[in-house]
mmCIF file of C-alpha atoms in Angstrom:
data_model
loop_
_atom_site.group_PDB
_atom_site.id
_atom_site.type_symbol
_atom_site.label_atom_id
_atom_site.label_comp_id
_atom_site.label_asym_id
_atom_site.label_seq_id
_atom_site.Cartn_x
_atom_site.Cartn_y
_atom_site.Cartn_z
ATOM 1 C CA ALA W 242 -23.435 -13.459 101.670
ATOM 2 C CA GLN W 243 -25.644 -10.521 102.610
ATOM 3 C CA GLY W 244 -26.960 -10.238 99.038
ATOM 4 C CA GLN W 245 -27.758 -13.935 99.042
ATOM 5 C CA VAL W 246 -29.817 -13.613 102.251
ATOM 6 C CA LEU W 247 -31.780 -10.673 100.821
ATOM 7 C CA MET W 248 -32.524 -12.576 97.614
ATOM 8 C CA THR W 249 -33.805 -15.578 99.622
ATOM 9 C CA ALA W 250 -36.015 -13.362 101.771
ATOM 10 C CA SER W 251 -37.472 -11.733 98.641
ATOM 11 C CA ARG W 252 -38.363 -15.153 97.233
ATOM 12 C CA LEU W 253 -40.076 -16.165 100.474
ATOM 13 C CA THR W 254 -42.431 -13.188 100.289
ATOM 14 C CA GLN W 255 -44.109 -14.958 97.380
ATOM 15 C CA ALA W 256 -45.282 -17.842 99.587
ATOM 16 C CA ARG W 257 -49.073 -18.120 100.016
ATOM 17 C CA PRO W 258 -51.446 -20.497 101.861
ATOM 18 C CA ALA W 259 -51.965 -23.605 99.738
ATOM 19 C CA ILE W 260 -55.408 -23.924 98.116
ATOM 20 C CA ARG W 261 -56.286 -26.917 95.975
ATOM 21 C CA PRO W 262 -57.172 -25.693 92.462
ATOM 22 C CA ALA W 263 -60.110 -26.906 90.400
ATOM 23 C CA LEU W 264 -58.116 -29.185 88.125
ATOM 24 C CA LYS W 265 -59.155 -30.561 84.770
ATOM 25 C CA ALA W 266 -59.120 -34.339 84.547
ATOM 26 C CA ARG W 267 -55.957 -35.936 83.215
ATOM 27 C CA ALA W 268 -56.657 -39.677 83.028
ATOM 28 C CA LEU W 269 -54.645 -42.507 81.488
ATOM 29 C CA LEU W 270 -56.542 -45.673 80.493
ATOM 30 C CA SER W 271 -54.302 -48.643 79.769
ATOM 31 C CA GLY W 272 -55.394 -52.026 78.510
ATOM 32 C CA ALA W 273 -55.105 -54.718 75.882
ATOM 33 C CA PRO W 274 -57.251 -54.594 72.711
ATOM 34 C CA GLY W 275 -60.835 -55.408 73.646
ATOM 35 C CA SER W 276 -60.534 -54.273 77.268
ATOM 36 C CA GLY W 277 -62.976 -51.394 76.722
ATOM 37 C CA LYS W 278 -60.706 -48.340 76.735
ATOM 38 C CA THR W 279 -62.650 -46.364 74.122
ATOM 39 C CA ARG W 280 -66.094 -46.908 75.578
ATOM 40 C CA SER W 281 -64.878 -46.359 79.146
ATOM 41 C CA GLY W 282 -63.173 -43.140 78.086
ATOM 42 C CA LEU W 283 -66.336 -41.845 76.443
ATOM 43 C CA ILE W 284 -68.402 -42.717 79.521
ATOM 44 C CA ILE W 285 -65.935 -40.867 81.766
ATOM 45 C CA LEU W 286 -65.774 -37.733 79.604
ATOM 46 C CA THR W 287 -69.546 -37.613 79.136
ATOM 47 C CA ALA W 288 -70.019 -37.723 82.904
ATOM 48 C CA LEU W 289 -67.391 -35.030 83.470
ATOM 49 C CA VAL W 290 -69.172 -32.516 81.199
ATOM 50 C CA GLU W 291 -72.793 -33.377 82.034
ATOM 51 C CA ASP W 292 -73.284 -30.098 83.951
ATOM 52 C CA ILE W 293 -72.167 -27.988 80.977
ATOM 53 C CA ASP W 294 -74.745 -26.553 78.575
ATOM 54 C CA ASP W 295 -74.183 -28.020 75.111
ATOM 55 C CA PRO W 296 -70.897 -29.764 76.037
ATOM 56 C CA LYS W 297 -68.417 -30.521 73.285
ATOM 57 C CA ILE W 298 -66.280 -33.667 73.255
ATOM 58 C CA LEU W 299 -63.521 -34.432 70.744
ATOM 59 C CA VAL W 300 -62.118 -37.883 70.033
ATOM 60 C CA ILE W 301 -58.753 -38.008 68.284
ATOM 61 C CA ASP W 302 -58.846 -41.459 66.690
ATOM 62 C CA THR W 303 -55.710 -43.247 65.490
ATOM 63 C CA GLU W 304 -57.425 -46.653 65.547
ATOM 64 C CA LYS W 305 -58.839 -46.641 62.005
ATOM 65 C CA GLU W 306 -62.058 -44.859 63.040
ATOM 66 C CA SER W 307 -62.949 -47.456 65.669
ATOM 67 C CA ALA W 308 -64.438 -44.736 67.892
ATOM 68 C CA LEU W 309 -67.197 -44.210 65.328
ATOM 69 C CA THR W 310 -68.752 -47.507 66.405
ATOM 70 C CA TYR W 311 -69.921 -45.653 69.534
ATOM 71 C CA ALA W 312 -71.481 -42.719 67.688
ATOM 72 C CA ASP W 313 -75.033 -43.967 68.369
ATOM 73 C CA ASP W 314 -74.406 -44.036 72.126
ATOM 74 C CA PHE W 315 -72.373 -40.859 72.637
ATOM 75 C CA THR W 316 -72.254 -37.354 71.189
ATOM 76 C CA PHE W 317 -68.783 -36.244 70.098
ATOM 77 C CA ASP W 318 -66.755 -34.773 67.261
ATOM 78 C CA HIS W 319 -64.412 -37.205 65.558
ATOM 79 C CA LEU W 320 -60.921 -36.442 64.260
ATOM 80 C CA ARG W 321 -59.307 -39.262 62.319
ATOM 81 C CA TRP W 322 -55.517 -39.143 62.657
ATOM 82 C CA GLN W 323 -53.436 -41.022 60.112
ATOM 83 C CA PRO W 324 -49.635 -41.338 59.993
ATOM 84 C CA PRO W 325 -47.355 -39.654 60.668
ATOM 85 C CA PHE W 326 -48.080 -39.591 64.395
ATOM 86 C CA GLU W 327 -45.916 -36.562 65.105
ATOM 87 C CA PRO W 328 -45.886 -35.831 68.866
ATOM 88 C CA ARG W 329 -45.337 -32.090 68.531
ATOM 89 C CA GLU W 330 -48.315 -31.770 66.195
ATOM 90 C CA LEU W 331 -50.545 -33.602 68.672
ATOM 91 C CA GLY W 332 -49.342 -31.238 71.397
ATOM 92 C CA ARG W 333 -50.343 -28.249 69.266
ATOM 93 C CA VAL W 334 -53.737 -29.745 68.407
ATOM 94 C CA LEU W 335 -54.480 -30.441 72.075
ATOM 95 C CA GLY W 336 -53.651 -26.830 72.895
ATOM 96 C CA GLU W 337 -56.065 -25.629 70.209
ATOM 97 C CA ALA W 338 -58.740 -28.135 71.248
ATOM 98 C CA GLY W 339 -58.715 -26.742 74.779
ATOM 99 C CA GLY W 340 -60.217 -23.537 73.440
ATOM 100 C CA ALA W 341 -62.970 -25.266 71.457
ATOM 101 C CA TYR W 342 -63.901 -28.388 73.454
ATOM 102 C CA ASP W 343 -64.779 -29.253 77.043
ATOM 103 C CA ALA W 344 -63.248 -32.722 76.892
ATOM 104 C CA VAL W 345 -60.788 -34.510 74.617
ATOM 105 C CA MET W 346 -59.826 -38.161 74.247
ATOM 106 C CA VAL W 347 -56.766 -39.473 72.395
ATOM 107 C CA ASP W 348 -57.292 -43.056 71.291
ATOM 108 C CA SER W 349 -54.643 -44.187 71.209
ATOM 109 C CA LEU W 350 -51.646 -42.267 72.473
ATOM 110 C CA SER W 351 -49.492 -45.348 71.860
ATOM 111 C CA HIS W 352 -49.227 -44.496 68.163
ATOM 112 C CA PHE W 353 -47.485 -41.220 69.062
ATOM 113 C CA TRP W 354 -44.933 -43.262 70.991
ATOM 114 C CA ARG W 355 -44.359 -46.313 68.792
ATOM 115 C CA GLY W 356 -46.067 -45.558 65.482
ATOM 116 C CA GLU W 357 -44.810 -44.036 62.247
ATOM 117 C CA GLY W 358 -43.420 -40.579 63.016
ATOM 118 C CA GLY W 359 -43.754 -41.159 66.770
ATOM 119 C CA VAL W 360 -41.195 -40.662 69.514
ATOM 120 C CA LEU W 361 -39.391 -43.977 68.977
ATOM 121 C CA ASP W 362 -39.362 -43.372 65.226
ATOM 122 C CA ILE W 363 -37.733 -39.972 65.792
ATOM 123 C CA ALA W 364 -35.150 -41.590 68.051
ATOM 124 C CA GLY W 365 -34.467 -44.062 65.257
ATOM 125 C CA GLY W 366 -33.347 -46.764 67.630
ATOM 126 C CA LYS W 367 -30.165 -44.810 68.338
ATOM 127 C CA PHE W 368 -29.092 -43.352 71.658
ATOM 128 C CA THR W 369 -28.127 -40.068 69.995
ATOM 129 C CA GLY W 370 -31.583 -39.909 68.413
ATOM 130 C CA TRP W 371 -33.082 -39.062 71.799
ATOM 131 C CA ALA W 372 -31.586 -35.590 71.507
ATOM 132 C CA ASP W 373 -34.459 -34.914 69.076
ATOM 133 C CA ALA W 374 -37.013 -37.388 70.409
ATOM 134 C CA ARG W 375 -37.083 -36.230 74.041
ATOM 135 C CA PRO W 376 -37.848 -32.563 73.258
ATOM 136 C CA ALA W 377 -40.576 -33.674 70.849
ATOM 137 C CA HIS W 378 -42.150 -35.822 73.545
ATOM 138 C CA ALA W 379 -41.774 -33.018 76.087
ATOM 139 C CA ASP W 380 -43.758 -30.730 73.770
ATOM 140 C CA LEU W 381 -46.493 -33.361 73.582
ATOM 141 C CA VAL W 382 -46.656 -33.602 77.370
ATOM 142 C CA GLU W 383 -46.866 -29.802 77.606
ATOM 143 C CA GLY W 384 -49.778 -29.920 75.173
ATOM 144 C CA ILE W 385 -51.553 -32.475 77.357
ATOM 145 C CA LEU W 386 -51.006 -30.518 80.554
ATOM 146 C CA GLY W 387 -51.787 -27.152 78.958
ATOM 147 C CA CYS W 388 -55.045 -28.235 77.320
ATOM 148 C CA ASP W 389 -57.905 -26.252 78.871
ATOM 149 C CA ALA W 390 -60.238 -29.259 78.774
ATOM 150 C CA HIS W 391 -60.610 -32.639 80.441
ATOM 151 C CA VAL W 392 -58.229 -35.100 78.774
ATOM 152 C CA VAL W 393 -58.419 -38.890 78.642
ATOM 153 C CA LEU W 394 -55.496 -40.744 77.104
ATOM 154 C CA CYS W 395 -56.009 -44.334 75.949
ATOM 155 C CA VAL W 396 -52.869 -46.440 75.605
ATOM 156 C CA ARG W 397 -52.389 -49.979 74.443
ATOM 157 C CA ALA W 398 -50.888 -52.554 76.786
ATOM 158 C CA LYS W 399 -48.982 -55.734 76.094
ATOM 159 C CA VAL W 400 -47.673 -58.619 78.154
ATOM 160 C CA ALA W 401 -44.152 -57.806 79.359
ATOM 161 C CA HIS W 402 -41.517 -60.530 79.741
ATOM 162 C CA GLU W 403 -38.050 -60.833 81.172
ATOM 163 C CA GLN W 404 -35.378 -63.492 80.833
ATOM 164 C CA VAL W 405 -34.072 -64.841 84.147
ATOM 165 C CA GLN W 406 -31.716 -67.633 85.131
ATOM 166 C CA GLU W 407 -33.104 -70.487 87.182
ATOM 167 C CA GLY W 408 -31.171 -73.623 88.029
ATOM 168 C CA GLY W 409 -28.488 -72.776 85.512
ATOM 169 C CA LYS W 410 -31.029 -72.304 82.706
ATOM 170 C CA TRP W 411 -32.451 -69.161 81.151
ATOM 171 C CA VAL W 412 -36.226 -69.008 81.283
ATOM 172 C CA VAL W 413 -38.738 -66.367 80.170
ATOM 173 C CA LYS W 414 -41.164 -65.084 82.782
ATOM 174 C CA LYS W 415 -44.246 -62.916 82.396
ATOM 175 C CA LEU W 416 -44.146 -59.631 84.293
ATOM 176 C CA GLY W 417 -47.738 -58.611 83.669
ATOM 177 C CA MET W 418 -49.151 -55.911 81.413
ATOM 178 C CA GLN W 419 -47.009 -52.993 80.275
ATOM 179 C CA SER W 420 -48.364 -49.777 78.758
ATOM 180 C CA ILE W 421 -47.044 -48.878 75.302
ATOM 181 C CA THR W 422 -46.008 -45.315 76.060
ATOM 182 C CA ASP W 423 -43.299 -43.415 77.894
ATOM 183 C CA ASP W 424 -42.685 -44.856 81.365
ATOM 184 C CA GLU W 425 -42.634 -41.395 82.916
ATOM 185 C CA LEU W 426 -45.959 -40.204 81.482
ATOM 186 C CA GLU W 427 -47.828 -41.590 84.480
ATOM 187 C CA TYR W 428 -46.091 -39.023 86.692
ATOM 188 C CA GLU W 429 -47.686 -36.191 84.719
ATOM 189 C CA ILE W 430 -51.353 -37.182 84.920
ATOM 190 C CA ASN W 431 -53.855 -37.162 87.799
ATOM 191 C CA VAL W 432 -55.074 -40.742 87.684
ATOM 192 C CA ALA W 433 -54.120 -43.908 85.816
ATOM 193 C CA LEU W 434 -56.370 -46.928 85.401
ATOM 194 C CA ASP W 435 -55.616 -50.436 84.152
ATOM 195 C CA LEU W 436 -58.431 -52.204 82.287
ATOM 196 C CA ASP W 437 -58.745 -55.982 82.115
ATOM 197 C CA MET W 438 -60.635 -58.136 79.641
ATOM 198 C CA ASP W 439 -63.702 -58.097 81.917
ATOM 199 C CA HIS W 440 -63.800 -54.287 81.388
ATOM 200 C CA SER W 441 -63.008 -53.636 85.056
ATOM 201 C CA MET W 442 -60.828 -50.615 85.847
ATOM 202 C CA THR W 443 -58.244 -50.659 88.645
ATOM 203 C CA VAL W 444 -56.587 -47.460 89.835
ATOM 204 C CA SER W 445 -52.793 -47.781 89.520
ATOM 205 C CA LYS W 446 -51.890 -44.137 90.225
ATOM 206 C CA SER W 447 -53.888 -41.337 91.841
ATOM 207 C CA ARG W 448 -53.437 -37.825 93.176
ATOM 208 C CA THR W 449 -56.713 -37.791 95.082
ATOM 209 C CA THR W 450 -57.626 -39.660 98.256
ATOM 210 C CA GLU W 451 -61.175 -40.172 96.963
ATOM 211 C CA VAL W 452 -59.839 -42.463 94.233
ATOM 212 C CA PRO W 453 -57.213 -44.515 96.071
ATOM 213 C CA VAL W 454 -54.683 -46.747 94.345
ATOM 214 C CA GLY W 455 -55.998 -50.285 94.178
ATOM 215 C CA ARG W 456 -59.671 -49.371 93.970
ATOM 216 C CA THR W 457 -61.491 -51.311 91.263
ATOM 217 C CA PHE W 458 -64.519 -50.190 89.289
ATOM 218 C CA LYS W 459 -66.317 -53.203 87.867
ATOM 219 C CA SER W 460 -67.661 -53.372 84.327
ATOM 220 C CA GLY W 461 -70.488 -50.883 83.858
ATOM 221 C CA HIS W 462 -69.252 -48.569 86.629
ATOM 222 C CA ALA W 463 -66.951 -46.229 84.707
ATOM 223 C CA GLU W 464 -69.418 -43.399 85.335
ATOM 224 C CA ASP W 465 -69.085 -43.985 89.093
ATOM 225 C CA PHE W 466 -65.388 -43.230 88.784
ATOM 226 C CA ALA W 467 -66.001 -40.045 86.792
ATOM 227 C CA VAL W 468 -68.428 -38.486 89.243
ATOM 228 C CA ILE W 469 -66.232 -38.954 92.335
#
């Protein structure tokens, strides 16, 4: 018992006054095709690095080079990513990119969840497959969190449904939009935004009081969010 008390006291000597660190952005943009995720992401990252001399932005593009349509409006390096969408490889690339770029966007992260070679593909639709899939996804998350650059993750969203019983009959009800990625990813990032077809962004998760949950940034105001 005495040894246990001494060990606890030794651990407590490591306690220090809490000071908020200067964190890199970790943002998740979720929306249906056409909601403006790519453009909004580029606006946000450009605003985040505007005070840096000769800032460097990287776009990792899984959407058949769709990001290149914005090359006249934004300055960035483009990395086309074709299958397989191996999550561990993306984690490694993000780690390397942190040493070469000031900001990185993955568009879209959904391919590394549901696409060929992605997490669900590794799991193979079998419960036992998650013994391999979960560690692979964990390595991807570590790559996101360990990247020494601002990171914006674009994910696709789809309409979610559930089957419920009403009046003795089974009916299908819409539950709203559901992001095509791991449900727990939102816990790892600083802020999550849902985009609608009017290109408005609504904060669905936030770790800062200056960007409260429920706040909406109308179309054309993505930069306002970035500079807060």
